XYZ file of C-alpha atoms in Angstrom:
576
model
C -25.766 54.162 9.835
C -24.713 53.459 13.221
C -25.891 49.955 13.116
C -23.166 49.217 10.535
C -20.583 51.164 11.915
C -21.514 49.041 15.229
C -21.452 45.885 12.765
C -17.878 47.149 11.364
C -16.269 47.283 15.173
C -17.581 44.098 16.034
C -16.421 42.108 12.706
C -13.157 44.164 13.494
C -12.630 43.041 17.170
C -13.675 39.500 16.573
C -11.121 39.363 13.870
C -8.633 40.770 16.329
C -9.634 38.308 18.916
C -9.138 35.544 16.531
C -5.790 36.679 16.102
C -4.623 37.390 19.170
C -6.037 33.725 20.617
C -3.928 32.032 17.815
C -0.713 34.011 18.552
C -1.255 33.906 22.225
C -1.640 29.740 21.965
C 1.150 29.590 19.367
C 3.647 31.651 21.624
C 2.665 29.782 25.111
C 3.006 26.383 23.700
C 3.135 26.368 19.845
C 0.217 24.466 19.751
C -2.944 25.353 17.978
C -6.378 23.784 18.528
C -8.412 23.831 15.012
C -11.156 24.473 16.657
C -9.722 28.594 16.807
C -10.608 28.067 12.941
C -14.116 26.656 13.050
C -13.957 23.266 13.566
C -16.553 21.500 15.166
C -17.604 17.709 15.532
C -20.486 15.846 14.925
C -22.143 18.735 12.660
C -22.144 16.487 9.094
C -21.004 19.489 7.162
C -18.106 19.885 5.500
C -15.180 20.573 7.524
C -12.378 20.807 4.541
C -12.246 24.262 4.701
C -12.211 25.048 8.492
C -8.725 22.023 7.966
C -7.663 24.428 5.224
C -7.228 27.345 7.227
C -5.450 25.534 10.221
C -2.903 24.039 8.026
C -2.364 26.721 5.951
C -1.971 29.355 9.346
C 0.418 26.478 10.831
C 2.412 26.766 7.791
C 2.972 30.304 7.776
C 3.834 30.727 11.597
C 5.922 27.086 12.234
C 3.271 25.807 14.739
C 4.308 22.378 16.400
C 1.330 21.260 16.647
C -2.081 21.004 15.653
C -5.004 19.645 17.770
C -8.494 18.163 16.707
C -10.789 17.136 19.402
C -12.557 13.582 19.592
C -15.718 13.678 17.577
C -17.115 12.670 13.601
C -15.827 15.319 10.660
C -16.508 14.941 7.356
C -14.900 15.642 4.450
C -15.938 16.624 0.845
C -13.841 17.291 -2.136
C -15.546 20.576 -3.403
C -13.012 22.696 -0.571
C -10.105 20.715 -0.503
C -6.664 20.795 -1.916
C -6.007 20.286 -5.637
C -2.457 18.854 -7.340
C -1.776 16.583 -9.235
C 0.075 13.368 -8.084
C 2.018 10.692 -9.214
C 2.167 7.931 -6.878
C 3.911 4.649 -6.816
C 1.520 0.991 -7.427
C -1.422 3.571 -7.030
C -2.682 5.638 -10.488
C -1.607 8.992 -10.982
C -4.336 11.983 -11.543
C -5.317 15.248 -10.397
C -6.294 14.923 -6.458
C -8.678 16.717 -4.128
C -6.779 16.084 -0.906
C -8.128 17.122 2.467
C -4.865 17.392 4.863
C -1.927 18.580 2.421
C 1.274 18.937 3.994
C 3.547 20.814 2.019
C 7.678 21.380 3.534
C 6.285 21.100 7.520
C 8.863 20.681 9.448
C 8.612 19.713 13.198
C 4.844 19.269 12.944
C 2.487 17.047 14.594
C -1.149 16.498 14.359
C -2.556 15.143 17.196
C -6.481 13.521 17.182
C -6.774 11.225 19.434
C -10.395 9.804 19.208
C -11.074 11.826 15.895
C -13.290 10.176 12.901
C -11.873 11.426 9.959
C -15.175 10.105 7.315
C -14.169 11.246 3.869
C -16.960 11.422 0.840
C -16.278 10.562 -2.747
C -13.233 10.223 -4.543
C -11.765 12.499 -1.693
C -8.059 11.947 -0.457
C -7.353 12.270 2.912
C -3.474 12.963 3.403
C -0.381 13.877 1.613
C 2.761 14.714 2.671
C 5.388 16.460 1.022
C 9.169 17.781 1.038
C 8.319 17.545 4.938
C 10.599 16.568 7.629
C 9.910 15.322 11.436
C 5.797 15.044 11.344
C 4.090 12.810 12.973
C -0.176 11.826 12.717
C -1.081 10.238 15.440
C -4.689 9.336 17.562
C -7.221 9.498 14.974
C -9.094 7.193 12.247
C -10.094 7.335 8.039
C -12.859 5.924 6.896
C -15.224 6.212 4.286
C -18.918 7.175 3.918
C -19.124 4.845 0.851
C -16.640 2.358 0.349
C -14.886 1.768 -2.597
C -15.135 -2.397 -2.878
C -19.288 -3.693 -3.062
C -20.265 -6.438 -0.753
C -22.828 -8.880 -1.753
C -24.519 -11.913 -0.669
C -24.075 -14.883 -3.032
C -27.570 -16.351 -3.533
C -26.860 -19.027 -6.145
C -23.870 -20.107 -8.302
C -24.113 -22.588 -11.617
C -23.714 -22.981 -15.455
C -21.704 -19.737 -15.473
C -23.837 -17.408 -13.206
C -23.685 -16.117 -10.354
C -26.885 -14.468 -8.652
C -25.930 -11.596 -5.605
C -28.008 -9.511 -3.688
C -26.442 -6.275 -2.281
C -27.494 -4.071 1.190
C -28.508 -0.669 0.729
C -24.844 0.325 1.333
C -24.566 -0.660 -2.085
C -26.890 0.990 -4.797
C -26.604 0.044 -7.704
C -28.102 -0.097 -11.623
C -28.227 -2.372 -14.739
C -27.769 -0.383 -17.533
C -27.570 -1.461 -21.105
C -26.475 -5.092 -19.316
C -23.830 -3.867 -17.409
C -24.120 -3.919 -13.514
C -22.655 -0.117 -12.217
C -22.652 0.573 -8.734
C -22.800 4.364 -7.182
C -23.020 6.519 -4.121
C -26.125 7.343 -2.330
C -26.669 10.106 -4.912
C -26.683 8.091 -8.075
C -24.315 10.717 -9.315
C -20.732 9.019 -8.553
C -19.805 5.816 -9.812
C -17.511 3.182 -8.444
C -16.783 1.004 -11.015
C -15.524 -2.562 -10.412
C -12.569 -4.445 -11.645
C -12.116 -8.697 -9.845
C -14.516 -10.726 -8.208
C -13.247 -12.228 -4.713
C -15.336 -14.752 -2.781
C -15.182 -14.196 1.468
C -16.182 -16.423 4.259
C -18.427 -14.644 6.255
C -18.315 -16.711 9.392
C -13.707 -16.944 9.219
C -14.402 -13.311 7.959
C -11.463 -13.906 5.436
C -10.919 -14.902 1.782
C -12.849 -18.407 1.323
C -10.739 -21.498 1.130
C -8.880 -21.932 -2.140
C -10.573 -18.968 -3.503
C -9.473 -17.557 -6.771
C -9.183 -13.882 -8.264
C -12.101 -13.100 -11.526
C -10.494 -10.622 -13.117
C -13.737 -9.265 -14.888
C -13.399 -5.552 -16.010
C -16.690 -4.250 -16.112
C -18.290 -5.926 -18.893
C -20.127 -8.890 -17.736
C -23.198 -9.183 -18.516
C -25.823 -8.499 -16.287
C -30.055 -8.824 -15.155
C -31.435 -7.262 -12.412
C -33.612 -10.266 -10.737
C -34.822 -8.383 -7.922
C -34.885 -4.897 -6.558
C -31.669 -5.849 -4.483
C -30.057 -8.678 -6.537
C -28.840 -9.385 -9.838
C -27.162 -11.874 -11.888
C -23.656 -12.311 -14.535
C -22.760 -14.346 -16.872
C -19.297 -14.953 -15.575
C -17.244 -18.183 -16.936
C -16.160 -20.915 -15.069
C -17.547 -18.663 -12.224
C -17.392 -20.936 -8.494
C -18.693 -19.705 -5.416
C -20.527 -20.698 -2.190
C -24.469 -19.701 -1.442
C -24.014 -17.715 1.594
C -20.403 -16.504 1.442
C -19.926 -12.978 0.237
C -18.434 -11.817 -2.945
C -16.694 -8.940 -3.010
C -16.698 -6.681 -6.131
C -13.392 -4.697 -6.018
C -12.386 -1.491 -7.714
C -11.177 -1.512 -10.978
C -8.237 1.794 -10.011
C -6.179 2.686 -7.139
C -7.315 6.331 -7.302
C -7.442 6.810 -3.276
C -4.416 5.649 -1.476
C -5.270 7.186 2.626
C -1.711 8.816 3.390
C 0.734 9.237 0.694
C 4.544 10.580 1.670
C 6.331 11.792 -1.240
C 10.006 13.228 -0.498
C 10.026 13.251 3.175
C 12.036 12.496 6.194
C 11.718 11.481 9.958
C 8.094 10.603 9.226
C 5.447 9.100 12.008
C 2.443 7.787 11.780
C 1.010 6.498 15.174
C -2.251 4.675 16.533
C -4.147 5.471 13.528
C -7.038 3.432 12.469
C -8.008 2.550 8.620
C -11.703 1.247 7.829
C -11.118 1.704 4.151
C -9.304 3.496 1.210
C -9.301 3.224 -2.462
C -5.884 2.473 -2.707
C -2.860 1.754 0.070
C -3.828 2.451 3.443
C -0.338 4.334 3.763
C 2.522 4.338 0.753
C 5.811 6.461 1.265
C 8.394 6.656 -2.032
C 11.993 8.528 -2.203
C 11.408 8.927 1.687
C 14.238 8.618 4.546
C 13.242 6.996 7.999
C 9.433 6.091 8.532
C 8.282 4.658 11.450
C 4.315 2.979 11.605
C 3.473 2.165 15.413
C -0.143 1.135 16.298
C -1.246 1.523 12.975
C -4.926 -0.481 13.052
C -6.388 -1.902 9.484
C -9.795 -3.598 9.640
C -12.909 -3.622 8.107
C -15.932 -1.393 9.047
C -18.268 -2.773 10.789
C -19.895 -5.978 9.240
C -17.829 -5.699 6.222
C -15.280 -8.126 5.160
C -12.678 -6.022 3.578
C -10.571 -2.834 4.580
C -8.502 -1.108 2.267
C -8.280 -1.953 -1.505
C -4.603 -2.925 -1.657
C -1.600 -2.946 0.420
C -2.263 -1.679 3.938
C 1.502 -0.211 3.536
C 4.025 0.395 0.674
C 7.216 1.828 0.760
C 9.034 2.740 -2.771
C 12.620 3.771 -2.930
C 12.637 4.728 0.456
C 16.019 4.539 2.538
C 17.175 5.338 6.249
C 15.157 2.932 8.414
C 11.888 1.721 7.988
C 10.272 0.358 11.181
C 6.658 -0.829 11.513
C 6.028 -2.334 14.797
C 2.679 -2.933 17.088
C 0.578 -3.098 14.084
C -2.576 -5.406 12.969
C -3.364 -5.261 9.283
C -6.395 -7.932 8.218
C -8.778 -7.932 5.549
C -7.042 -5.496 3.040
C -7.159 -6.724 -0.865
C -3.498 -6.921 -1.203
C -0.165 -7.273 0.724
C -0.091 -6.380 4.279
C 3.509 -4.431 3.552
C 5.332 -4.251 0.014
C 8.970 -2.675 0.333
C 10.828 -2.560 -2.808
C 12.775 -0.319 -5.507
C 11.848 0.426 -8.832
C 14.135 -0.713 -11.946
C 14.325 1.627 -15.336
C 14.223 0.025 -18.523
C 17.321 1.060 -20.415
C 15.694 1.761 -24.028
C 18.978 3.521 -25.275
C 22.647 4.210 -24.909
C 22.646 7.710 -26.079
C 26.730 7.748 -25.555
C 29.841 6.093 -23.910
C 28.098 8.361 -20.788
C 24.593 8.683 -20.954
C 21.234 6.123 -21.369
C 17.686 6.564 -22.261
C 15.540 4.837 -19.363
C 11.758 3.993 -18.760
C 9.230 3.889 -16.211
C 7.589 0.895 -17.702
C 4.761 -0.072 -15.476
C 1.715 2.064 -15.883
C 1.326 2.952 -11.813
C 5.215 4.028 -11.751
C 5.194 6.291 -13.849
C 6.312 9.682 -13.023
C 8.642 8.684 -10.338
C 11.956 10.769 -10.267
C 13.732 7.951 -8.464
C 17.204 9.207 -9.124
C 19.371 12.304 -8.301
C 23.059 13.152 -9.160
C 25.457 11.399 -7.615
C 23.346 8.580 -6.766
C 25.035 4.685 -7.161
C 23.030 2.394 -8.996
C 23.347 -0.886 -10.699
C 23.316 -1.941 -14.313
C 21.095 -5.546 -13.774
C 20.553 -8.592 -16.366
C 16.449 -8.487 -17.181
C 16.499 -12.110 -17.686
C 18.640 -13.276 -14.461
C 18.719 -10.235 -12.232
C 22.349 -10.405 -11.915
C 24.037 -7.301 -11.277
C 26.929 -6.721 -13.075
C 28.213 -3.234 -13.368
C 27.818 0.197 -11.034
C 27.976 3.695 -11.866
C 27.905 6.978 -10.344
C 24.809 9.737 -11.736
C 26.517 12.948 -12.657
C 22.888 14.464 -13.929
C 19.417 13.730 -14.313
C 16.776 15.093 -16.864
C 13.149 13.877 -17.174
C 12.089 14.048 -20.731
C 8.049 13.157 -19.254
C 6.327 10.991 -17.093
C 7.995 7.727 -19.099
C 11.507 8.487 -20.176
C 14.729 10.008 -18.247
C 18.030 10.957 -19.652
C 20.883 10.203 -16.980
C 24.724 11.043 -17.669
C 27.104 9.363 -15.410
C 30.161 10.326 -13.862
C 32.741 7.703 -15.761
C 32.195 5.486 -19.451
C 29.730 3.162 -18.648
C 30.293 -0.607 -18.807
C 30.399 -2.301 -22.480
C 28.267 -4.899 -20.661
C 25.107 -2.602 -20.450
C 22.589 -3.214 -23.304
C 18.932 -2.060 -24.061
C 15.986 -3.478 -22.034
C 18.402 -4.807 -19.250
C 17.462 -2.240 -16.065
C 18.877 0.586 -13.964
C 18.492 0.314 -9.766
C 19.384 2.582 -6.803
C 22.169 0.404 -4.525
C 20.923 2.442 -1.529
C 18.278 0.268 0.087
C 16.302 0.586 3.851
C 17.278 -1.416 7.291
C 13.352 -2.857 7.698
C 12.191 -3.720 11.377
C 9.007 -5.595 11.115
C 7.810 -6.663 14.511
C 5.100 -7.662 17.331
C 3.076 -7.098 14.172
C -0.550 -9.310 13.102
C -0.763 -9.862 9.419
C -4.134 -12.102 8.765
C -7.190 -12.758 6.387
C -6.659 -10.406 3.887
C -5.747 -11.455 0.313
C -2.169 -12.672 -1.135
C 0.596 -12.552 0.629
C 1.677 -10.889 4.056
C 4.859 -9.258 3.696
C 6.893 -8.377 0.170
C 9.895 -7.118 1.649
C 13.267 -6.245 -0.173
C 16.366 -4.559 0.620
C 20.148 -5.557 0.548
C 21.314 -3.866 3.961
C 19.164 -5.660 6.593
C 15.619 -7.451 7.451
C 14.287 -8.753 10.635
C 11.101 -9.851 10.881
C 9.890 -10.656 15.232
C 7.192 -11.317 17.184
C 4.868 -11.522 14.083
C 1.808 -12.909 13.706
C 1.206 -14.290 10.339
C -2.779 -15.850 9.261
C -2.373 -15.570 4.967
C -4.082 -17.161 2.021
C -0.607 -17.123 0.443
C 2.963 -16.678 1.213
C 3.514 -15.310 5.032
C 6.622 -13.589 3.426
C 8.225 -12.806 0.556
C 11.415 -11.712 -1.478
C 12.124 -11.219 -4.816
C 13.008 -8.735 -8.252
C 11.280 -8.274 -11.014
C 12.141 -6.849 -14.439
C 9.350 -8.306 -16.550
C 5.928 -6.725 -14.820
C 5.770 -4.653 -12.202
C 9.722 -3.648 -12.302
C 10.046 -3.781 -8.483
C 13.807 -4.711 -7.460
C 14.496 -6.606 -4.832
C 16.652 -9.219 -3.209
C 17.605 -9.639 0.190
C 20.924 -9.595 2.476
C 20.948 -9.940 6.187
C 17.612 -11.127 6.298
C 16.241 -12.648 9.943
C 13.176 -14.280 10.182
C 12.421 -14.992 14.370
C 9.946 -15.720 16.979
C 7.237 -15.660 14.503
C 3.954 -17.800 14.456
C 2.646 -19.155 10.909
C -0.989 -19.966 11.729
C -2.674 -21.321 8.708
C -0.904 -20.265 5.932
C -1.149 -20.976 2.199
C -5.371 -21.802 2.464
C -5.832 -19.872 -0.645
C -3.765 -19.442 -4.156
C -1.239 -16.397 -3.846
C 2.145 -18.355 -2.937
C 4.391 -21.240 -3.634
C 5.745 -21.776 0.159
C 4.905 -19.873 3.608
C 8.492 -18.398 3.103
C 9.085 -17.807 -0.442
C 12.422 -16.316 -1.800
C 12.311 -15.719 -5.441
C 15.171 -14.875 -8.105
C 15.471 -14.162 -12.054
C 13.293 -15.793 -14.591
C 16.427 -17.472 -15.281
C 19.294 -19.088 -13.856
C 22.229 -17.061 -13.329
C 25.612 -18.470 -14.136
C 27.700 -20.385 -11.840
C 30.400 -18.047 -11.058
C 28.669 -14.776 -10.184
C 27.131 -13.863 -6.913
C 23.886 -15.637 -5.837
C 20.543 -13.061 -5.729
C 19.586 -13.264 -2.313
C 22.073 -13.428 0.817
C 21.769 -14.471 4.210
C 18.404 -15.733 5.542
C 18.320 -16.843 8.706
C 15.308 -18.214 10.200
C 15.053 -19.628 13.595
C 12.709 -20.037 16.840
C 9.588 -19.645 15.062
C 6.280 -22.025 14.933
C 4.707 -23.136 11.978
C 1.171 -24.366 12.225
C 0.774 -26.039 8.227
C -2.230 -26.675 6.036
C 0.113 -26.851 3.389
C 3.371 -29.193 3.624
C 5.559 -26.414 1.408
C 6.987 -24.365 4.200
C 10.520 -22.795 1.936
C 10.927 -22.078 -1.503
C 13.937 -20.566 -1.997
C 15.799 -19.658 -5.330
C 19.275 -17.886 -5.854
C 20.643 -18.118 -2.189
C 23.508 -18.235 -0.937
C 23.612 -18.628 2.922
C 20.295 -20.359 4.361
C 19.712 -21.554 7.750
C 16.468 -23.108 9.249
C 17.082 -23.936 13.184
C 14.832 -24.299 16.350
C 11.631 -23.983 14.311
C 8.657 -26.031 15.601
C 6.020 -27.539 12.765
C 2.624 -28.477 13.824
C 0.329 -30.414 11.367
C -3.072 -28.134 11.660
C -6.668 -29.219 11.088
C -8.255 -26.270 11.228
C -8.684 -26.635 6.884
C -8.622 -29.731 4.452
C -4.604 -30.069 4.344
C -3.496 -29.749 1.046
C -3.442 -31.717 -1.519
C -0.321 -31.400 -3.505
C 2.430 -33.248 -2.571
C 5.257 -31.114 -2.262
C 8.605 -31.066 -0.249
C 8.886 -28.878 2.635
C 12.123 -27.400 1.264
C 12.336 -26.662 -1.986
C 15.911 -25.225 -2.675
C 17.023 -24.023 -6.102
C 20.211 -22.961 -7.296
C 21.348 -22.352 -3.491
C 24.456 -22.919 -2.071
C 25.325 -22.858 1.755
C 21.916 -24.189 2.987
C 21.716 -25.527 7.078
C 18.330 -27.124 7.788
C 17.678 -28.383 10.824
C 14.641 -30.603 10.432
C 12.307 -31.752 13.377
C-alpha cells in the first residue's frame, strides 16, 4: 500500500516538474527544447510521437520556438498525423504526416544539425493557415528511397538486363518486376525508366524518358539482377538506370494557405514527390535550401525540388543548389479552370481538369481573374468574383460581380490576374532531369547570379490550357549575370531560354503573350547552337552576353538558328 501511494507522489511530482520546466522555458524565452517531451537522438525508435506532443503543447501556449538537438530521429507513420490532402502536381490522398503545422503563427523550428530519416510512405511536413514560420538547420531523408537504382549489365534486341544493391529488394512475380522495403511488406511501385552517368553523376547524354507503367515483362537472371522486355529500349553497360515512381504520394514540405513562410539551410536527400511545394500562399522565401542525392546515389527527390501554385506576395529563393532531382529545379505557375458551363448572364461552371489539381480552391470572392482563349491564350475579358461554391474536388460554381463578357464560351479557361514578384538568385541548378526553372508571373522576374548545368531548357516560360492547365506568361522578366554551362545535352527543351505561347497564333491586333525579357551580361557555354526560342513577345533584348563553343559533349547535331523568334515584335539582339 505504501509503495503505490509512494509510486502515486512520484508520477505526480514528475508530472509537475514537467510542467513547470515547460512553463518556466516558455516564459524566460518562449522557447521550448523537445527534448522536455522525450526526444532523444540516435535511439532508432520512433520519435513521431515525442514531435506530437511538442507541437501540439506549442500550439496551445504560442511558443516561438521549438528546438531539436543535432543527432539521427526517425520517423514512422503508425504515430503521426492523419488528414487528408490535396496538393498541387503531387496526388491527393489521406496522409500520415510527421510535423503538422496547423494556424502557427510566429513559430520557428530550429535543428540545426538534425537528421530527420522518415520510413515508408511517411510525410514529413505540412503547413497550414500559418503565418510567419520559419524551418531552418536540419535535413529529410529517407530510409528507403522511393526511385530504384540499378546497374545496367547488358542492353539489346529489346532487353535490358540490371542488377540492383541490397538497397533495393526486390521480386518477380507472375513476370512483373516489384520492388519493396526491407520488410517485403511495402511496395514501391515504378512508373519511367531513366538512364544516369555514373561517372558526370547526371542524366546520360541524349537520354530519353521509358514511360513503362509497371507491366513489362520480367525474369529474374540472378539473385540480384533481372531482365525486361522493354521496346526500342537503349542504354549503356555500366551507366545506371533509374526506375522512378509511378505517384507523387510524398512531396517533403507542403504549404497550403500560408503567409510570411521560411524555409532555411535545409537539406533534401530524397522525397516521393517535390522537395518543397507552396499553393494559395503569400511571401515565401527558400535560402540555403540543399538538394542532392544520398550518398552514392544518382538522384534526389522524385520531381521538382520546388513548386509554387497560385502563390502571390514575393517569392524569393536565393543561395540554393538543387541537382539530381527527376523534374524541374523550380516550377512557378497558376492554375486555369475549364469553363464547362455558363449557368447565367453571372455565373459559370468550371473544372479542375488535370488529375494532380484537383481539389484546389484557387479562388475567393472578390478575386480578378481573366476569361483566356484555350487555343491562343489570349486574354480577353476580366471579371470580379462576387461568390464561390465548390460542388467537389472537380467542379466550382463562381458568380461574378457584373454580366460577364458575350465573348466567354465553354472549354476556354478562368485565371487569377494576381501573380508573384520571383527573385531567383546566386542559385546552382544542374544534372537533374528537364528543365531548370519554369517560371511564370506577369508582375516581375529576375533571375542573377545563377548557375545553370540542364539536360534541357536552363529556363522557361509559358501557359498551358491543353495538359497540365498551368498559366503562365511573363512581364518584366530579367535574365542577368547568369552562367549556362552545358545546356540542352539531353531531350527536355527547344532552346537554353525558351519562351513559349498558345498552340496557336494569336491575332495581329491584340496584345502579345509574354512582355519584356531582358537578358544581358550573362555567359553561355553551348553544346547546342539554339540558345532563344521565343514565341508571342513583345519587347526582347539580348545585350552583353558572351557565347563560348564547349567541348565538354559531342555538339549537337541539328542545325538550328541561335534565335528563333516567332510572332515577336520589338526584338534587340546584340550578336557577338
Amino acid at each position: 500500500m505504501k509503495k503505490n501511494v509512494i509510486t502515486r507522489i512520484l508520477t505526480v511530482s514528475l508530472a509537475v516538474l514537467l510542467c513547470m520546466a515547460c512553463t518556466s522555458v516558455h516564459k524566460q524565452g518562449e522557447t521550448v527544447d523537445a527534448s522536455v517531451f522525450g526526444l532523444k537522438p540516435d535511439t532508432g525508435k520512433d520519435a513521431s510521437s515525442f514531435i506530437r506532443k511538442a507541437l501540439e503543447y506549442c500550439t496551445r501556449h504560442h511558443v516561438a520556438k521549438l528546438i531539436i538537438e543535432p543527432g539521427r530521429y526517425d520517423f514512422y507513420p503508425e504515430q503521426t498525423f492523419e488528414t487528408y490532402l490535396f496538393i498541387s502536381n503531387n496526388h491527393d490522398g489521406l496522409k500520415s504526416v510527421a510535423f503538422l503545422l496547423k494556424g502557427m503563427v510566429d513559430f520557428e523550428i530550429s535543428a540545426p544539425g538534425a537528421q530527420f530519416v522518415f520510413h515508408g510512405y511517411t510525410l514529413p511536413f505540412v503547413l497550414e493557415n500559418c503565418r510567419n514560420v520559419k524551418l531552418t538547420g536540419f535535413s529529410i531523408n529517407f530510409a528507403r528511397t522511393f526511385q530504384s537504382e540499378g546497374d545496367i549489365l547488358s542492353v539489346g534486341n529489346g532487353k535490358l538486363e540490371v542488377s540492383f544493391s541490397e538497397e533495393y529488394p526486390f521480386k518477380v512475380e507472375n513476370e512483373r518486376l516489384k520492388f519493396y522495403d526491407e520488410t517485403g511488406k511495402i511496395e514501391y511501385p515504378f512508373g519511367n525508366l531513366l538512364e544516369f552517368d555514373p561517372i558526370r553523376k547526371e542524366t546520360a547524354y541524349m537520354a530519353r524518358d521509358y514511360y513503362v507503367g509497371n507491366n513489362l515483362k520480367a525474369e529474374q537472371t540472378g539473385p540480384c539482377s533481372v531482365r525486361l522486355h522493354i521496346p526500342d529500349i537503349q542504354g549503356t553497360p555500366g551507366n545506371k538506370m533509374v526506375f522512378a515512381p509511378n505517384h507523387r504520394l510524398v512531396p517533403n514540405i507542403v504549404v497550403h494557405r500560408c503567409e510570411g513562410i521560411e524555409v532555411d539551410s535545409i537539406t533534401m536527400y530524397n522525397s516521393g514527390g517535390m522537395g518543397f511545394i507552396a499553393q494559395m500562399s503569400k511571401n515565401l522565401t527558400v535560402s540555403k535550401m540543399v538538394v542532392t542525392p544520398p550518398s552514392g546515389k544518382v538522384v534526389s527527390c522524385t520531381a521538382d525540388a520546388t513548386h509554387f501554385s497560385n502563390c502571390t506576395g514575393k517569392i524569393r529563393i536565393e543561395d540554393c543548389l538543387f541537382e539530381n532531382q527527376m523534374d524541374d529545379a523550380t516550377n512557378i505557375h497558376g492554375i486555369y479552370m475549364r469553363i464547362k458551363k455558363k449557368i447565367s448572364p453571372y455565373k459559370l461552371l468550371v473544372q479542375l481538369v488535370h488529375h494532380e489539381q484537383l481539389g484546389m480552391d484557387i479562388f475567393n470572392p472578390k478575386d480578378s481573374v481573366e476569361m483566356v482563349d484555350a487555343k491562343t491564350m489570349v486574354t480577353y475579358a476580366h471579371a470580379q468574383i462576387d461568390s464561390v461554391k465548390r460542388l467537389n474536388k472537380d467542379f466550382t460554381e463562381i458568380t461574378f460581380s457584373d454580366k460577364l463578357s458575350e465573348k466567354v464560351k465553354i472549354n476556354d479557361v478562368v485565371g487569377a490576374t494576381v501573380t508573384p514578384d520571383i527573385v531567383l538568385r546566386n542559385t546552382v541548378c544542374r544534372r537533374n532531369r528537364a528543365r531548370g526553372v519554369l517560371l511564370g508571373s506577369r508582375t516581375s522576374i529576375s533571375v542573377e547570379g545563377c548557375t545553370f548545368h540542364i539536360g534541357g531548357a536552363a529556363i522557361m516560360t509559358g501557359g498551358d490550357s491543353q495538359y497540365w492547365f498551368e498559366q503562365g506568361g511573363v512581364s518584366n522578366m530579367t535574365i542577368r549575370n547568369n552562367i549556362f554551362d552545358n545546356c540542352m545535352f539531353g531531350n527536355w527543351g527547344r532552346a537554353i531560354i525558351s519562351l513559349d505561347a498558345g498552340e496557336e497564333p494569336e491575332p495581329a491586333d491584340v496584345p502579345r503573350f509574354n512582355r519584356n525579357v531582358l537578358v544581358e551580361n550573362n555567359e553561355f557555354r553551348l553544346v547546342d547552337s539554339r540558345i532563344v526560342s521565343a514565341v508571342s513577345v513583345d519587347g526582347f533584348v539580348f545585350r552583353n552576353n558572351k557565347i563560348i563553343r564547349s567541348d565538354d559533349y559531342p555538339f549537337s547535331s541539328q542545325q538550328a538558328e541561335p534565335f528563333i523568334m516567332e510572332r515577336s515584335v520589338h526584338v534587340d539582339i546584340e550578336k557577338e
